[in-house]
């Protein structure tokens, strides 16, 4: 259940060695509002609670050698199995995983139950991925100290696509990555003039056709400048 006592549209269970990492983000802004409204439920679990030795050991040396430690499979399996039966999609955050993007976020937003596994050290024992099974997902081509920051990115990106989370759902369809091959266009607000920088005159014209045309071209220009890889190969402006 959520704080509102209603069944949520989507449930997240986050498995981590550092549950306190999520305290602040879950009490602020969009995620906090989504939980308060009863649309999203988030439960955070300490993997160490599923160890059986006095030292609460969660890692060990890697077979075959190499630097760093590997997270043991037993406590991770036990933590997932303790969540109970039911159809759940298990995601292991890993730099070796499938790239997380807006398409995957939309796909996950239709799931009723998602489990996010946060690795640490050199990562999870491969038998976690094979045996649960779990899908490996990466938020980018870089390495973090653990999966917690990546889990937060997935949590927020998916939650905001769940109906009832974002107030103006129309705004979701004009954002970056929602329009094929284009980033979002630039946005401006008051004042009209700031330190010599002016709001483009077309945005003040009230002509919706001209404004839409300007936004399309501005989005293309921003995409060419910042993410040319998104544009089709045949695009002459690429």
Coordinates of C-alpha atoms in Angstrom, one line a residue:
X1 CA 0.0 0.0 0.0
X2 CA 1.0 3.6 -0.4
X3 CA 0.6 6.4 2.2
X4 CA -2.9 7.1 0.9
X5 CA -4.0 3.5 1.6
X6 CA -4.8 2.9 -2.1
X7 CA -3.4 0.2 -4.4
X8 CA -0.6 1.9 -6.4
X9 CA -0.4 1.8 -10.2
X10 CA 3.2 0.7 -9.9
X11 CA 5.3 -0.7 -7.1
X12 CA 9.1 -0.4 -6.9
X13 CA 11.3 -2.5 -4.5
X14 CA 14.8 -1.3 -4.3
X15 CA 17.5 -3.7 -3.0
X16 CA 20.7 -2.0 -1.8
X17 CA 23.5 -2.1 0.7
X18 CA 22.8 1.6 1.5
X19 CA 19.1 2.1 2.1
X20 CA 19.7 5.6 3.6
X21 CA 20.8 6.8 0.1
X22 CA 17.1 7.0 -0.9
X23 CA 15.8 8.9 2.2
X24 CA 16.1 12.4 0.8
X25 CA 15.0 11.9 -2.8
X26 CA 11.9 9.9 -1.7
X27 CA 10.8 12.8 0.6
X28 CA 11.1 15.5 -2.0
X29 CA 9.5 16.7 -5.2
X30 CA 8.0 14.4 -7.8
X31 CA 8.6 11.0 -6.1
X32 CA 7.3 12.2 -2.8
X33 CA 4.1 13.5 -4.4
X34 CA 3.6 10.3 -6.4
X35 CA 3.8 8.3 -3.2
X36 CA 1.5 10.7 -1.3
X37 CA -1.1 10.5 -4.1
X38 CA -1.1 6.7 -3.9
X39 CA 0.0 6.3 -7.6
X40 CA 3.5 4.9 -6.9
X41 CA 4.8 2.8 -4.0
X42 CA 8.5 2.6 -3.2
X43 CA 10.0 0.1 -0.7
X44 CA 13.7 0.1 0.0
X45 CA 15.3 -3.0 1.4
X46 CA 18.8 -3.6 3.0
X47 CA 20.4 -6.6 1.3
X48 CA 22.5 -7.1 4.5
X49 CA 19.3 -8.1 6.3
X50 CA 19.4 -11.3 4.3
X51 CA 22.9 -12.5 5.3
X52 CA 23.3 -15.4 7.7
X53 CA 26.8 -14.9 9.2
X54 CA 27.7 -12.7 12.2
X55 CA 29.7 -10.2 10.0
X56 CA 26.7 -9.8 7.5
X57 CA 29.0 -10.6 4.6
X58 CA 27.7 -9.5 1.2
X59 CA 30.9 -9.8 -0.9
X60 CA 33.8 -12.1 -1.6
X61 CA 36.9 -12.5 -3.8
X62 CA 36.3 -13.2 -7.5
X63 CA 37.1 -16.7 -8.9
X64 CA 39.8 -16.4 -11.5
X65 CA 41.5 -13.5 -9.7
X66 CA 41.4 -9.8 -10.5
X67 CA 41.0 -6.7 -8.4
X68 CA 37.9 -5.9 -6.3
X69 CA 35.2 -7.9 -4.6
X70 CA 32.0 -9.4 -6.1
X71 CA 28.6 -9.3 -4.4
X72 CA 27.5 -12.8 -3.3
X73 CA 24.4 -14.4 -4.8
X74 CA 22.8 -15.8 -1.7
X75 CA 21.7 -12.6 0.0
X76 CA 20.5 -11.1 -3.2
X77 CA 18.4 -14.2 -4.1
X78 CA 17.0 -14.3 -0.6
X79 CA 16.2 -10.6 -0.6
X80 CA 14.3 -10.9 -3.9
X81 CA 12.5 -14.1 -2.9
X82 CA 11.5 -12.5 0.4
X83 CA 9.4 -9.9 -1.6
X84 CA 6.9 -12.6 -2.2
X85 CA 5.3 -14.3 -5.2
X86 CA 3.8 -12.4 -8.2
X87 CA 4.9 -11.1 -11.6
X88 CA 7.8 -8.8 -11.1
X89 CA 10.3 -7.4 -13.5
X90 CA 13.8 -7.5 -11.9
X91 CA 16.3 -4.9 -13.1
X92 CA 20.0 -5.1 -12.2
X93 CA 21.7 -1.7 -12.6
X94 CA 25.0 -2.3 -14.3
X95 CA 27.3 -0.4 -16.7
X96 CA 27.4 -3.6 -18.7
X97 CA 23.6 -3.5 -19.3
X98 CA 21.2 -2.5 -22.0
X99 CA 21.1 1.3 -22.4
X100 CA 18.2 2.9 -20.4
X101 CA 16.3 5.4 -22.6
X102 CA 12.9 7.0 -22.9
X103 CA 11.5 4.0 -24.8
X104 CA 12.5 1.6 -22.1
X105 CA 11.2 4.1 -19.5
X106 CA 7.8 4.0 -21.2
X107 CA 7.9 0.2 -21.4
X108 CA 8.6 -0.1 -17.7
X109 CA 5.9 2.4 -16.8
X110 CA 3.3 -0.2 -17.9
X111 CA 4.6 -2.8 -15.4
X112 CA 2.8 -3.3 -12.1
X113 CA 5.9 -4.3 -10.1
X114 CA 9.6 -3.5 -10.6
X115 CA 12.5 -4.7 -8.5
X116 CA 15.8 -2.6 -8.8
X117 CA 19.0 -4.3 -7.7
X118 CA 21.8 -1.9 -6.8
X119 CA 25.2 -3.5 -7.2
X120 CA 28.4 -2.5 -5.5
X121 CA 32.1 -3.3 -5.7
X122 CA 32.9 -5.2 -9.0
X123 CA 29.2 -5.9 -9.4
X124 CA 26.8 -8.8 -8.9
X125 CA 27.7 -12.5 -9.2
X126 CA 26.6 -13.4 -12.7
X127 CA 24.3 -16.1 -11.3
X128 CA 22.1 -13.4 -10.0
X129 CA 21.4 -12.2 -13.6
X130 CA 21.1 -15.7 -14.9
X131 CA 19.1 -17.3 -12.1
X132 CA 16.5 -14.8 -10.9
X133 CA 16.6 -13.9 -13.8
X134 CA 17.4 -10.1 -13.9
X135 CA 17.7 -7.7 -16.8
X136 CA 20.9 -5.7 -16.8
X137 CA 20.3 -2.0 -17.5
X138 CA 22.8 0.9 -17.8
X139 CA 22.1 4.6 -17.6
X140 CA 25.2 5.5 -19.6
X141 CA 28.7 4.7 -20.7
X142 CA 30.4 5.6 -17.4
X143 CA 31.0 3.8 -14.1
X144 CA 29.5 4.8 -10.7
X145 CA 30.5 3.6 -7.2
X146 CA 27.2 1.6 -7.1
X147 CA 23.8 1.2 -8.6
X148 CA 21.9 3.6 -6.3
X149 CA 22.2 6.8 -8.4
X150 CA 21.2 4.7 -11.4
X151 CA 18.2 3.3 -9.6
X152 CA 17.0 6.8 -8.7
X153 CA 17.3 7.8 -12.3
X154 CA 15.1 4.9 -13.4
X155 CA 12.7 5.5 -10.5
X156 CA 12.0 9.1 -11.5
X157 CA 12.1 8.6 -15.3
X158 CA 9.6 5.7 -15.0
X159 CA 7.4 7.2 -12.3
X160 CA 6.7 10.5 -14.1
X161 CA 5.3 8.5 -17.0
X162 CA 2.7 6.7 -14.8
X163 CA -0.7 8.3 -15.3
X164 CA -1.6 10.7 -12.5
X165 CA 2.0 11.5 -11.4
X166 CA 2.7 14.6 -13.6
X167 CA 0.0 17.2 -13.4
X168 CA 0.1 18.3 -17.1
X169 CA 0.5 15.0 -19.0
X170 CA 0.5 16.8 -22.3
X171 CA 3.9 18.1 -21.4
X172 CA 5.3 14.6 -21.5
X173 CA 4.8 14.2 -25.2
X174 CA 6.8 17.3 -26.2
X175 CA 10.0 16.6 -24.2
X176 CA 13.4 15.4 -25.4
X177 CA 13.3 11.9 -26.8
X178 CA 9.5 11.8 -27.2
X179 CA 9.7 13.4 -30.6
X180 CA 11.7 10.9 -32.8
X181 CA 15.3 12.0 -33.4
X182 CA 14.9 15.4 -31.7
X183 CA 15.8 16.9 -28.3
X184 CA 13.3 19.4 -26.8
X185 CA 13.3 22.9 -28.0
X186 CA 14.6 25.8 -25.9
X187 CA 12.3 27.3 -23.3
X188 CA 12.0 30.9 -22.1
X189 CA 10.1 32.7 -19.3
X190 CA 9.9 36.2 -17.9
X191 CA 11.7 38.6 -18.0
X192 CA 11.7 39.3 -21.8
X193 CA 15.1 40.8 -21.5
X194 CA 17.8 39.6 -19.1
X195 CA 21.4 40.9 -19.1
X196 CA 21.2 41.8 -22.7
X197 CA 19.7 38.4 -23.8
X198 CA 16.3 38.7 -25.4
X199 CA 13.5 36.2 -25.8
X200 CA 13.1 35.3 -29.5
X201 CA 10.5 37.7 -30.9
X202 CA 8.5 34.9 -32.6
X203 CA 7.6 33.5 -29.2
X204 CA 5.9 36.8 -28.3
X205 CA 3.9 37.0 -31.6
X206 CA 0.9 34.9 -30.6
X207 CA 1.1 33.2 -34.1
X208 CA 0.9 29.6 -33.1
X209 CA 1.9 28.4 -36.6
X210 CA 5.1 30.5 -36.6
X211 CA 5.8 29.5 -33.0
X212 CA 5.5 25.8 -33.8
X213 CA 7.8 26.1 -36.8
X214 CA 10.4 28.0 -34.7
X215 CA 10.2 25.3 -32.0
X216 CA 10.7 22.5 -34.5
X217 CA 13.8 24.2 -36.1
X218 CA 15.2 25.2 -32.7
X219 CA 14.9 21.6 -31.6
X220 CA 16.7 20.4 -34.7
X221 CA 19.5 22.9 -34.2
X222 CA 19.9 21.9 -30.5
X223 CA 20.0 18.2 -31.6
X224 CA 22.6 19.0 -34.3
X225 CA 24.7 20.8 -31.8
X226 CA 24.4 18.5 -28.7
X227 CA 23.3 15.0 -30.0
X228 CA 24.0 14.7 -33.7
X229 CA 23.9 10.9 -33.3
X230 CA 20.1 11.1 -32.8
X231 CA 19.6 12.5 -36.3
X232 CA 18.9 10.1 -39.2
X233 CA 22.0 9.4 -41.4
X234 CA 20.2 11.0 -44.4
X235 CA 19.5 14.2 -42.6
X236 CA 21.3 16.9 -44.7
X237 CA 21.8 19.1 -41.6
X238 CA 23.6 16.4 -39.6

